[in-house]
Short mmCIF file of C-alpha atoms in Angstrom, two decimals:
data_model
loop_
_atom_site.label_atom_id
_atom_site.label_comp_id
_atom_site.label_asym_id
_atom_site.label_seq_id
_atom_site.Cartn_x
_atom_site.Cartn_y
_atom_site.Cartn_z
CA MET M 764 35.54 116.57 22.72
CA ALA M 765 32.31 118.95 22.87
CA ALA M 766 34.60 122.32 23.24
CA THR M 767 35.58 122.32 18.98
CA PRO M 768 35.95 125.97 17.79
CA ARG M 769 32.09 125.75 16.36
CA SER M 770 30.96 125.56 19.57
CA ALA M 771 32.78 128.11 21.35
CA GLN M 772 31.19 130.36 18.63
CA SER M 773 28.37 129.37 19.40
CA ALA M 774 29.08 131.16 23.04
CA GLY M 775 28.42 134.24 21.25
CA ALA M 776 30.32 136.55 22.51
CA ALA M 777 33.77 134.80 22.34
CA THR M 778 35.82 136.69 19.55
CA PRO M 779 37.92 134.79 16.61
CA ALA M 780 40.70 136.01 18.78
CA GLN M 781 39.97 133.78 22.04
CA ASN M 782 39.03 131.02 19.94
CA ALA M 783 42.73 130.65 18.78
CA PRO M 784 43.96 129.41 22.10
CA ALA M 785 40.76 127.30 23.00
CA GLU M 786 42.76 124.55 20.92
CA LEU M 787 45.76 124.43 23.51
CA GLN M 788 42.72 124.93 26.45
CA LEU M 789 41.88 121.59 25.21
CA GLN M 790 44.85 119.87 26.81
CA MET M 791 44.94 122.20 29.80
CA ARG M 792 44.00 120.94 33.17
CA GLY M 793 42.48 123.27 36.02
CA ILE M 794 39.83 124.93 35.25
CA VAL M 795 39.47 128.36 32.85
CA ILE M 796 36.82 130.36 32.90
CA GLU M 797 36.73 132.25 29.85
CA ASN M 798 34.40 135.55 29.10
CA VAL M 799 31.67 134.51 31.11
CA THR M 800 28.66 136.84 31.90
CA LYS M 801 25.44 136.31 33.87
CA SER M 802 22.22 138.54 33.10
CA TYR M 803 18.54 137.29 34.27
CA LEU M 804 15.11 139.19 33.68
CA ASP M 805 13.66 140.00 37.69
CA ALA M 806 10.06 139.80 38.30
CA ARG M 807 9.36 142.99 36.31
CA ASN M 808 11.37 141.67 33.28
CA ILE M 809 14.02 143.90 33.73
CA THR M 810 17.31 142.58 32.79
CA VAL M 811 19.86 142.52 36.06
CA GLN M 812 23.29 141.76 35.13
CA ALA M 813 24.81 139.44 37.44
CA LEU M 814 27.94 139.16 36.40
CA SER M 815 30.02 141.13 34.02
CA THR M 816 32.83 139.37 31.89
CA ILE M 817 34.68 136.90 33.86
CA ASP M 818 38.08 135.43 33.17
CA LEU M 819 40.03 133.57 35.14
CA GLU M 820 42.42 130.69 35.18
CA ILE M 821 42.61 128.03 38.42
CA ALA M 822 45.76 125.57 37.51
CA SER M 823 44.83 121.87 38.64
CA GLY M 824 45.43 121.29 42.57
CA GLU M 825 45.04 124.91 43.01
CA PHE M 826 42.91 126.07 46.07
CA VAL M 827 41.18 129.30 45.31
CA CYS M 828 39.46 131.18 47.51
CA LEU M 829 36.20 132.98 46.10
CA ILE M 830 35.47 135.62 48.83
CA GLY M 831 33.15 139.05 47.96
CA LYS M 832 30.11 140.81 50.05
CA SER M 833 26.68 139.29 49.50
CA GLY M 834 25.31 139.83 45.46
CA CYS M 835 28.71 139.93 44.48
CA GLY M 836 28.36 137.00 42.15
CA LYS M 837 30.47 134.74 44.12
CA THR M 838 27.83 131.83 44.47
CA THR M 839 26.49 132.04 41.16
CA LEU M 840 30.01 131.96 39.73
CA LEU M 841 30.74 128.63 41.74
CA ASN M 842 26.58 127.32 40.19
CA ILE M 843 28.23 128.27 36.92
CA ILE M 844 31.39 126.31 37.04
CA ALA M 845 29.03 123.34 38.79
CA GLY M 846 26.87 123.19 36.04
CA PHE M 847 23.68 123.98 37.67
CA VAL M 848 24.05 127.73 36.38
CA THR M 849 24.33 128.27 32.29
CA PRO M 850 26.42 131.79 31.81
CA SER M 851 24.50 134.06 29.18
CA THR M 852 27.85 134.14 27.42
CA GLY M 853 31.29 132.39 27.49
CA ARG M 854 31.93 129.01 28.67
CA VAL M 855 33.82 127.13 31.40
CA LEU M 856 36.34 123.95 31.18
CA VAL M 857 37.47 121.30 33.94
CA ASP M 858 40.41 119.79 32.33
CA GLY M 859 39.82 121.51 28.66
CA GLU M 860 35.69 119.65 28.97
CA ARG M 861 33.88 121.99 28.61
CA VAL M 862 30.41 122.23 31.74
CA THR M 863 27.34 122.17 30.13
CA ARG M 864 25.38 120.08 32.99
CA PRO M 865 26.22 119.01 36.73
CA GLY M 866 28.66 115.97 37.35
CA GLN M 867 31.24 115.35 34.98
CA GLY M 868 33.55 114.77 37.61
CA LYS M 869 32.63 118.28 39.63
CA GLY M 870 32.21 117.42 43.61
CA MET M 871 29.86 119.72 45.22
CA VAL M 872 30.76 120.30 49.74
CA PHE M 873 27.39 122.83 50.11
CA GLN M 874 26.86 124.87 53.01
CA GLN M 875 24.19 123.21 54.76
CA PHE M 876 25.71 119.37 53.99
CA ALA M 877 22.96 118.70 51.66
CA LEU M 878 23.41 114.50 53.23
CA PHE M 879 20.87 112.01 52.20
CA PRO M 880 18.91 111.76 55.93
CA TRP M 881 17.47 108.50 55.05
CA LEU M 882 21.22 107.38 54.59
CA THR M 883 23.79 106.32 57.12
CA ALA M 884 27.34 107.73 56.72
CA ILE M 885 28.48 105.29 54.90
CA GLY M 886 25.43 104.47 52.67
CA ASN M 887 26.22 108.29 51.81
CA ILE M 888 29.64 108.02 50.83
CA ASP M 889 28.17 105.04 48.72
CA PHE M 890 25.40 106.81 46.77
CA ALA M 891 28.56 108.37 45.19
CA LEU M 892 30.53 105.32 44.49
CA LYS M 893 27.01 103.46 43.02
CA GLN M 894 26.61 106.44 40.55
CA ARG M 895 30.86 105.34 39.14
CA ASN M 896 29.49 101.50 38.83
CA LEU M 897 32.09 100.09 40.67
CA ASP M 898 31.44 96.29 41.85
CA LYS M 899 30.91 95.94 45.94
CA ALA M 900 34.04 95.12 46.90
CA THR M 901 35.58 97.91 45.55
CA ARG M 902 32.87 100.43 46.60
CA GLN M 903 33.39 98.71 50.02
CA THR M 904 36.84 98.98 50.21
CA LEU M 905 36.62 103.10 49.31
CA ALA M 906 34.46 103.93 51.31
CA ALA M 907 36.30 102.63 54.52
CA GLU M 908 39.00 104.38 52.97
CA LEU M 909 37.46 107.40 53.24
CA ILE M 910 35.32 106.85 56.54
CA GLY M 911 39.33 107.04 57.51
CA LEU M 912 40.53 110.31 55.62
CA ILE M 913 37.79 112.12 57.53
CA GLY M 914 38.19 110.70 61.09
CA LEU M 915 34.61 109.03 61.46
CA LYS M 916 35.72 105.30 62.22
CA GLY M 917 33.03 104.40 64.23
CA PHE M 918 30.54 106.58 62.73
CA GLU M 919 30.03 104.64 59.40
CA GLU M 920 25.79 103.79 60.47
CA LYS M 921 25.25 106.69 61.90
CA TYR M 922 22.16 108.68 60.44
CA PRO M 923 22.50 112.31 59.75
CA TYR M 924 20.68 113.71 62.31
CA GLN M 925 22.86 111.52 64.80
CA LEU M 926 26.58 113.50 64.16
CA SER M 927 27.08 116.96 64.53
CA GLY M 928 27.32 119.57 62.11
CA GLY M 929 30.94 119.26 61.93
CA MET M 930 31.02 115.57 61.12
CA GLN M 931 27.99 116.19 59.32
CA GLN M 932 30.04 118.02 56.73
CA ARG M 933 32.97 116.10 57.21
CA VAL M 934 30.53 112.62 55.22
CA ALA M 935 29.34 115.32 52.82
CA ILE M 936 33.56 116.18 51.58
CA ALA M 937 33.61 112.49 51.88
CA ARG M 938 31.29 111.89 49.88
CA ALA M 939 32.48 114.09 46.95
CA LEU M 940 35.30 112.95 47.17
CA ALA M 941 33.56 109.76 46.57
CA ILE M 942 32.96 110.32 42.65
CA ASP M 943 36.80 110.81 42.50
CA PRO M 944 36.30 114.90 41.34
CA LYS M 945 38.61 116.40 39.39
CA VAL M 946 37.60 119.39 41.11
CA LEU M 947 35.85 120.18 44.07
CA LEU M 948 33.84 123.00 43.99
CA MET M 949 32.33 124.32 47.91
CA ASP M 950 30.18 126.58 48.71
CA GLU M 951 30.59 128.34 52.03
CA PRO M 952 30.62 124.93 53.90
CA LEU M 953 31.70 125.91 56.88
CA GLY M 954 29.76 129.24 56.98
CA ALA M 955 26.79 126.95 59.17
CA LEU M 956 28.99 125.40 61.92
CA ASP M 957 30.15 126.95 65.16
CA GLU M 958 33.64 128.70 65.46
CA LEU M 959 35.58 126.25 67.08
CA THR M 960 34.57 123.62 64.21
CA ARG M 961 35.14 125.52 61.64
CA ASP M 962 38.73 126.08 63.14
CA THR M 963 38.80 121.92 63.24
CA LEU M 964 37.60 121.63 59.41
CA GLN M 965 39.79 124.62 58.02
CA ALA M 966 42.51 122.38 59.03
CA GLU M 967 41.16 119.35 58.01
CA ILE M 968 40.03 120.48 54.50
CA LEU M 969 43.68 121.37 54.27
CA ARG M 970 45.32 117.97 55.03
CA ILE M 971 42.25 116.38 52.88
CA TRP M 972 43.79 118.66 49.99
CA ALA M 973 47.48 118.26 51.02
CA ALA M 974 47.21 114.26 50.28
CA HIS M 975 44.51 114.54 47.62
CA ARG M 976 45.68 117.68 45.24
CA LYS M 977 42.36 118.19 44.14
CA THR M 978 41.61 121.13 42.46
CA ILE M 979 39.62 123.38 45.22
CA VAL M 980 37.54 126.56 45.02
CA PHE M 981 35.98 127.65 48.16
CA VAL M 982 33.14 130.42 48.05
CA THR M 983 33.41 132.06 51.75
CA HIS M 984 32.94 135.81 53.26
CA SER M 985 35.10 134.62 55.61
CA VAL M 986 38.26 137.04 55.30
CA THR M 987 40.38 134.87 57.95
CA GLU M 988 39.20 131.59 56.58
CA ALA M 989 40.24 133.04 52.83
CA VAL M 990 44.03 133.67 54.20
CA ARG M 991 44.19 130.67 56.15
CA LEU M 992 43.59 128.61 53.20
CA ALA M 993 43.87 129.36 49.09
CA ASP M 994 47.07 129.74 47.31
CA ARG M 995 45.08 132.49 45.87
CA ILE M 996 42.42 134.77 46.92
CA VAL M 997 40.28 136.15 44.26
CA VAL M 998 38.42 139.51 45.58
CA MET M 999 34.45 140.70 44.29
CA SER M 1000 32.51 142.78 43.75
CA ALA M 1001 29.23 143.81 43.35
CA GLY M 1002 27.28 145.89 41.36
CA PRO M 1003 27.72 144.22 38.89
CA GLY M 1004 29.40 141.28 40.02
CA ARG M 1005 32.69 140.64 39.08
CA ILE M 1006 36.63 139.95 40.17
CA SER M 1007 38.13 143.42 41.74
CA GLN M 1008 40.88 141.74 42.67
CA ILE M 1009 43.15 139.15 42.94
CA ILE M 1010 45.60 138.63 45.65
CA PRO M 1011 48.44 135.26 45.41
CA ILE M 1012 49.38 134.10 48.95
CA SER M 1013 53.01 132.75 49.41
CA ILE M 1014 53.07 132.31 52.84
CA PRO M 1015 53.32 128.86 53.78
CA ARG M 1016 51.03 127.08 55.89
CA PRO M 1017 50.16 126.57 58.42
CA ARG M 1018 49.38 130.26 58.89
CA LEU M 1019 48.86 130.92 62.13
CA ARG M 1020 47.68 134.65 63.54
CA THR M 1021 50.50 135.27 65.55
CA ASN M 1022 52.53 135.65 62.42
CA ALA M 1023 52.35 139.50 61.56
CA GLU M 1024 52.51 138.66 57.55
CA VAL M 1025 49.28 136.71 58.14
CA VAL M 1026 47.58 139.74 59.96
CA ALA M 1027 49.13 142.34 57.29
CA LEU M 1028 47.51 140.15 54.75
CA GLU M 1029 44.43 139.71 56.27
CA GLU M 1030 44.08 143.48 56.31
CA MET M 1031 45.12 143.82 52.38
CA VAL M 1032 41.78 141.83 51.59
CA GLN M 1033 39.88 143.83 53.99
CA ALA M 1034 40.42 146.71 52.65
CA ALA M 1035 40.19 144.64 48.81
CA LEU M 1036 36.85 144.34 50.22
CA GLY M 1037 35.49 147.62 49.99
CA MET O 656 17.88 108.66 75.08
CA ALA O 657 17.79 108.43 79.27
CA MET O 658 16.79 111.93 78.95
CA ARG O 659 14.18 111.54 76.61
CA SER O 660 12.45 108.47 78.38
CA SER O 661 12.23 109.61 81.57
CA LYS O 662 10.54 112.85 80.20
CA GLY O 663 7.95 110.54 77.86
CA LEU O 664 6.82 109.07 81.53
CA SER O 665 6.42 112.55 82.85
CA ILE O 666 4.54 113.30 80.26
CA ALA O 667 2.68 110.33 80.42
CA SER O 668 2.33 109.73 84.02
CA GLY O 669 1.27 113.74 83.95
CA SER O 670 -1.29 113.26 81.26
CA VAL O 671 -3.09 109.85 83.61
CA ILE O 672 -3.77 112.29 86.53
CA ALA O 673 -4.98 115.47 84.13
CA VAL O 674 -7.46 112.24 83.03
CA ALA O 675 -8.21 111.74 86.48
CA ALA O 676 -8.66 115.17 87.65
CA TRP O 677 -11.56 115.43 85.34
CA LEU O 678 -13.43 112.25 86.00
CA LEU O 679 -13.39 113.12 89.35
CA LEU O 680 -14.42 116.43 88.88
CA TRP O 681 -17.58 115.66 86.51
CA GLU O 682 -18.46 113.10 88.51
CA THR O 683 -18.29 115.39 91.66
CA ALA O 684 -20.04 118.19 90.12
CA SER O 685 -22.83 115.54 88.88
CA ARG O 686 -23.74 113.97 92.29
CA LEU O 687 -23.85 117.35 93.28
CA GLU O 688 -26.20 117.99 91.19
CA LEU O 689 -24.14 121.15 89.51
CA LEU O 690 -25.00 119.15 85.87
CA ASP O 691 -27.95 117.95 84.71
CA PRO O 692 -27.04 113.67 85.45
CA PHE O 693 -28.98 113.42 81.48
CA LEU O 694 -27.32 115.66 79.49
CA ALA O 695 -24.26 115.17 81.35
CA PRO O 696 -24.56 111.62 82.83
CA PRO O 697 -21.11 111.05 84.77
CA PRO O 698 -18.37 109.03 84.49
CA SER O 699 -19.55 106.22 86.68
CA VAL O 700 -22.93 105.99 84.22
CA LEU O 701 -20.98 105.74 81.27
CA PHE O 702 -19.00 103.05 82.67
CA THR O 703 -22.33 100.79 84.02
CA THR O 704 -23.59 101.87 79.75
CA ALA O 705 -20.04 100.88 78.41
CA TRP O 706 -20.27 97.71 79.89
CA GLU O 707 -24.35 96.57 79.28
CA LEU O 708 -23.02 97.25 75.46
CA VAL O 709 -20.53 95.39 75.90
CA THR O 710 -22.38 92.46 77.70
CA GLU O 711 -25.90 93.00 76.29
CA GLY O 712 -25.64 95.22 73.41
CA PHE O 713 -28.10 98.05 72.06
CA PRO O 714 -29.74 98.15 69.55
CA ASP O 715 -30.72 95.06 69.34
CA GLY O 716 -28.53 92.92 71.44
CA ILE O 717 -25.44 94.42 69.06
CA THR O 718 -22.60 94.54 70.75
CA MET O 719 -19.85 96.78 71.16
CA GLN O 720 -17.53 94.68 69.95
CA GLY O 721 -19.67 94.19 66.85
CA HIS O 722 -19.81 98.36 66.11
CA VAL O 723 -16.40 98.86 66.65
CA VAL O 724 -15.66 96.01 64.26
CA ALA O 725 -18.15 97.46 61.42
CA THR O 726 -16.73 100.66 61.92
CA LEU O 727 -13.47 100.00 61.72
CA GLY O 728 -13.71 97.21 58.65
CA ARG O 729 -15.37 100.66 57.15
CA VAL O 730 -12.59 103.00 58.00
CA LEU O 731 -9.71 100.68 57.31
CA ILE O 732 -11.02 99.49 53.52
CA GLY O 733 -12.20 103.22 52.57
CA PHE O 734 -8.59 104.41 54.45
CA GLY O 735 -6.97 101.73 52.40
CA VAL O 736 -8.85 102.68 48.82
CA ALA O 737 -8.20 105.98 49.47
CA ALA O 738 -4.27 105.57 49.80
CA ALA O 739 -4.16 103.08 47.67
CA LEU O 740 -5.37 105.35 44.56
CA ALA O 741 -4.12 108.73 45.93
CA ILE O 742 -0.02 108.42 46.94
CA PRO O 743 0.60 106.72 43.14
CA LEU O 744 -1.43 109.82 41.48
CA GLY O 745 0.34 112.01 44.27
CA ILE O 746 3.71 111.30 43.64
CA ALA O 747 2.98 111.53 39.57
CA VAL O 748 1.25 114.63 40.26
CA GLY O 749 4.44 116.42 41.86
CA TYR O 750 6.60 114.74 40.28
CA MET O 751 5.09 116.48 36.45
CA PRO O 752 4.85 120.21 36.11
CA THR O 753 2.21 118.76 33.20
CA LEU O 754 0.59 116.92 35.27
CA GLU O 755 -0.38 119.49 38.05
CA LEU O 756 -0.83 122.20 35.69
CA LEU O 757 -3.88 119.84 34.84
CA PHE O 758 -5.01 118.38 37.81
CA GLY O 759 -3.28 120.48 40.80
CA SER O 760 -7.05 122.88 40.95
CA ILE O 761 -9.20 119.77 40.64
CA ILE O 762 -7.43 118.78 43.67
CA THR O 763 -7.67 122.00 45.74
CA PHE O 764 -11.32 122.05 44.22
CA GLY O 765 -11.28 118.27 45.99
CA ARG O 766 -10.60 119.01 48.89
CA SER O 767 -12.80 122.18 49.41
CA ILE O 768 -15.89 119.98 49.06
CA ALA O 769 -17.42 118.59 52.51
CA ALA O 770 -17.02 114.84 52.04
CA ILE O 771 -20.91 114.34 53.83
CA SER O 772 -22.70 117.23 51.88
CA VAL O 773 -21.44 114.13 48.72
CA LEU O 774 -23.72 111.51 50.86
CA PRO O 775 -26.91 111.66 49.05
CA LEU O 776 -25.20 111.19 45.84
CA PHE O 777 -22.96 108.45 46.94
CA VAL O 778 -26.48 106.99 48.14
CA ALA O 779 -28.17 108.05 44.49
CA TRP O 780 -24.91 106.17 42.85
CA PHE O 781 -23.95 103.20 44.91
CA GLY O 782 -27.38 102.95 46.87
CA ILE O 783 -27.64 102.50 50.53
CA GLY O 784 -25.43 99.77 51.21
CA GLU O 785 -21.59 99.32 52.46
CA MET O 786 -20.61 100.32 48.97
CA SER O 787 -21.55 104.30 49.68
CA LYS O 788 -20.46 104.32 53.16
CA ILE O 789 -16.72 103.10 52.56
CA LEU O 790 -16.71 105.17 49.35
CA LEU O 791 -17.72 108.73 51.33
CA ILE O 792 -14.40 107.64 53.54
CA ALA O 793 -12.10 106.81 50.52
CA PHE O 794 -13.36 110.11 49.13
CA ALA O 795 -12.71 112.34 52.04
CA ALA O 796 -9.20 111.24 52.86
CA PHE O 797 -8.37 110.85 49.28
CA TRP O 798 -8.26 114.60 48.72
CA ILE O 799 -6.16 114.85 51.96
CA ILE O 800 -3.79 112.35 51.01
CA ILE O 801 -2.84 113.66 47.70
CA THR O 802 -2.18 116.78 48.26
CA TYR O 803 -0.17 116.13 51.32
CA THR O 804 2.03 113.07 48.53
CA ALA O 805 2.47 115.69 45.59
CA SER O 806 3.72 118.70 47.75
CA SER O 807 6.29 116.32 49.15
CA VAL O 808 7.35 115.45 45.94
CA LYS O 809 7.42 118.21 44.75
CA PHE O 810 9.07 120.44 47.60
CA VAL O 811 11.69 117.80 47.73
CA ASP O 812 15.04 119.74 49.08
CA PRO O 813 16.59 121.38 45.56
CA MET O 814 19.87 121.01 47.11
CA LEU O 815 19.46 116.73 47.24
CA LEU O 816 19.00 116.84 43.84
CA ARG O 817 21.84 119.14 43.08
CA ALA O 818 24.12 116.95 45.19
CA ALA O 819 22.52 113.66 43.50
CA ARG O 820 23.11 115.81 39.85
CA SER O 821 26.58 116.68 41.12
CA MET O 822 27.61 113.01 41.77
CA ASP O 823 26.05 112.33 37.60
CA ALA O 824 22.87 109.85 39.15
CA GLY O 825 20.38 109.69 36.56
CA GLU O 826 16.71 110.92 36.69
CA GLY O 827 15.47 107.89 37.01
CA THR O 828 18.20 107.12 40.33
CA ILE O 829 16.92 110.58 41.62
CA PHE O 830 13.27 109.25 40.92
CA ARG O 831 13.56 106.49 43.16
CA SER O 832 16.77 107.13 45.45
CA VAL O 833 16.16 110.63 46.32
CA VAL O 834 12.73 111.76 45.20
CA LEU O 835 11.23 108.60 47.19
CA PRO O 836 12.72 108.88 50.04
CA ALA O 837 12.94 112.30 50.46
CA ALA O 838 9.12 112.54 50.37
CA LEU O 839 8.40 110.16 52.66
CA PRO O 840 7.93 111.45 55.67
CA ARG O 841 5.18 114.16 54.27
CA ILE O 842 3.46 111.15 52.63
CA PHE O 843 3.33 109.94 56.26
CA THR O 844 1.85 112.76 57.79
CA GLY O 845 -0.54 112.49 54.91
CA LEU O 846 -1.31 109.13 55.72
CA LYS O 847 -2.26 110.72 59.55
CA VAL O 848 -4.25 113.62 58.59
CA GLY O 849 -6.56 111.79 56.11
CA LEU O 850 -6.96 108.85 58.43
CA SER O 851 -8.05 111.34 61.18
CA VAL O 852 -10.65 112.94 58.18
CA ALA O 853 -12.09 108.79 57.92
CA PHE O 854 -12.86 109.09 61.58
CA LEU O 855 -14.42 112.99 61.02
CA VAL O 856 -16.86 110.87 58.56
CA ILE O 857 -17.81 108.04 59.70
CA ALA O 858 -20.22 109.01 61.85
CA ALA O 859 -22.23 110.63 59.09
CA ALA O 860 -21.54 107.41 56.58
CA GLU O 861 -22.98 105.43 59.06
CA MET O 862 -26.00 107.50 59.17
CA VAL O 863 -27.72 106.10 56.68
CA ALA O 864 -29.87 102.66 56.61
CA THR O 865 -27.72 100.75 59.02
CA VAL O 866 -28.04 100.02 62.67
CA LYS O 867 -24.07 98.60 63.00
CA GLY O 868 -21.25 101.00 63.20
CA LEU O 869 -20.29 103.15 66.26
CA GLY O 870 -21.86 106.57 64.01
CA ALA O 871 -24.90 104.11 63.73
CA LEU O 872 -24.93 103.57 67.29
CA ILE O 873 -25.06 107.78 68.07
CA GLN O 874 -27.43 107.66 65.49
CA GLU O 875 -29.85 105.43 67.26
CA ALA O 876 -28.76 106.58 70.79
CA ARG O 877 -29.98 110.19 69.73
CA THR O 878 -33.52 108.44 69.15
CA SER O 879 -33.90 106.66 72.51
CA PHE O 880 -32.62 109.89 74.04
CA ARG O 881 -30.03 108.02 75.38
CA THR O 882 -27.06 110.67 75.84
CA ASP O 883 -24.84 108.38 78.36
CA ILE O 884 -24.44 106.17 74.96
CA THR O 885 -23.83 108.48 72.44
CA MET O 886 -20.53 109.36 75.20
CA VAL O 887 -19.32 106.10 74.96
CA GLY O 888 -19.95 105.83 71.34
CA MET O 889 -17.79 109.12 71.19
CA LEU O 890 -15.40 108.00 72.87
CA ALA O 891 -15.09 104.61 71.68
CA ILE O 892 -14.41 106.87 68.67
CA GLY O 893 -12.13 108.51 69.98
CA VAL O 894 -10.07 105.38 71.03
CA ILE O 895 -9.83 103.54 68.19
CA GLY O 896 -9.06 106.93 66.42
CA TYR O 897 -6.28 107.41 68.48
CA LEU O 898 -4.84 103.86 68.17
CA THR O 899 -5.06 103.64 64.50
CA SER O 900 -2.99 106.62 64.66
CA LYS O 901 -0.37 105.04 66.93
CA LEU O 902 -0.46 102.33 64.69
CA LEU O 903 0.82 104.45 61.88
CA ASP O 904 3.26 106.35 63.88
CA VAL O 905 4.98 102.47 64.67
CA LEU O 906 4.81 101.75 61.52
CA ALA O 907 6.55 104.97 60.27
CA GLY O 908 8.86 104.54 62.64
CA ARG O 909 9.71 101.11 61.51
CA LEU O 910 9.56 102.23 58.17
CA MET O 911 12.37 105.28 58.77
CA PRO O 912 14.66 105.01 61.59
CA TRP O 913 16.47 108.18 60.08
CA HIS O 914 13.57 109.96 60.71
CA ARG O 915 13.82 112.50 64.04
CA PRO O 916 10.24 111.86 65.89
CA SER O 917 10.52 115.56 66.51
CA GLU O 918 9.62 116.49 62.74
#
């Protein structure tokens, strides 16, 4: 394991007191974000702090929504968890393993789908399966299962351009699941879709999550969406990016907007956003 | 699908009507002597001239077919040489930032040199035979194709790369299975532009020491004051340029069935 006390020290800001429980966290499943900050130099060589100290623990199987206005650092934080961006200080552990790069079982779903246009729906899913070095028969079985899961039977051989936006995002979700991820990281996945499709896909994502119980970190700027989906809403605010409030939700799903509790919660999240 | 084909048909019939109307107007203007029949020979004369070129030939009995074959051969060989060099080099330059740093400015520089201006040099270096003509075409097309290819590789959608990395794809897999297919549509655009540039320089390439080829035909027509032959030669270059470009479109469609034709 890379995440020994020595590497924790090399992270810089970690104090010895914080190092002690790291050994225990090695055993922990889920996501641990420890003392993460991010600053960078802008075009005029001035240091900009994108994220001030972030500490957050996400339990295995939990559905967490990161919400905030633009510039609050929610996408930066997701990219740090994903391994696309290196934090300036601190570290992220996924199932006890320190994040050093993309991959390592972190499934990604992007706002613009990012499907490979030259591969069919099933080809995109198979691309992910191939990276797991599975034999062809196993890949075929798994791909068929995933196509069934996202309800796209009959569309296997369609290229992305022949599919609607909602269908493309379903394929992208299946592709992310195909790597058998420990966590699913979704960056405003429904942001590019129309209202009706968004509504359907929110239900789909909940159904898939209920079936697979993957840990999900879901970035959104929609209060309604966060309230409908999450176990916990992490509200972030800008200047510098930080967690301003964490709101756990105990209302059972499906959370209909006719439910007074749901409406009250939406108002509360809206107020927290400022 | 049915919508698209009926729309395609109407565009095709629309352009036929436009061309017919244009020819009719031209013919009438020429017959009424609104146009000088020597400077702008009417379509009927051009058809007669074209027929003479096909049956008798000009100059010295070289037929139209002979000119077309000579020109097409030079263009395709020159274009082929350019593509064979420019595509692999362009991929390397686009993929490796160090190479781009080294050769990026050379490519911009080379692209800025008008191909026709190097003709005297090529004649001095490679003689007045086929070699200098083919290399001039290759030179012109090379810079265009390498420019498109390098940028196609360099500007692959970063989200596709991120998606591949999130699936633990290695750099070799990413290069072969993401970068190359993602670059293909733009490489084809480069080939199409390169081909049209090859046809642009053919007239100049064939002005030296040859009587065979459409460029030479135009040159000969000029010295014999045959504007009608100049026009027929010009139209012939246009027609084979158009047809070869369409051929590339067909090839692109076969190779990239996933690519929307509108893109």
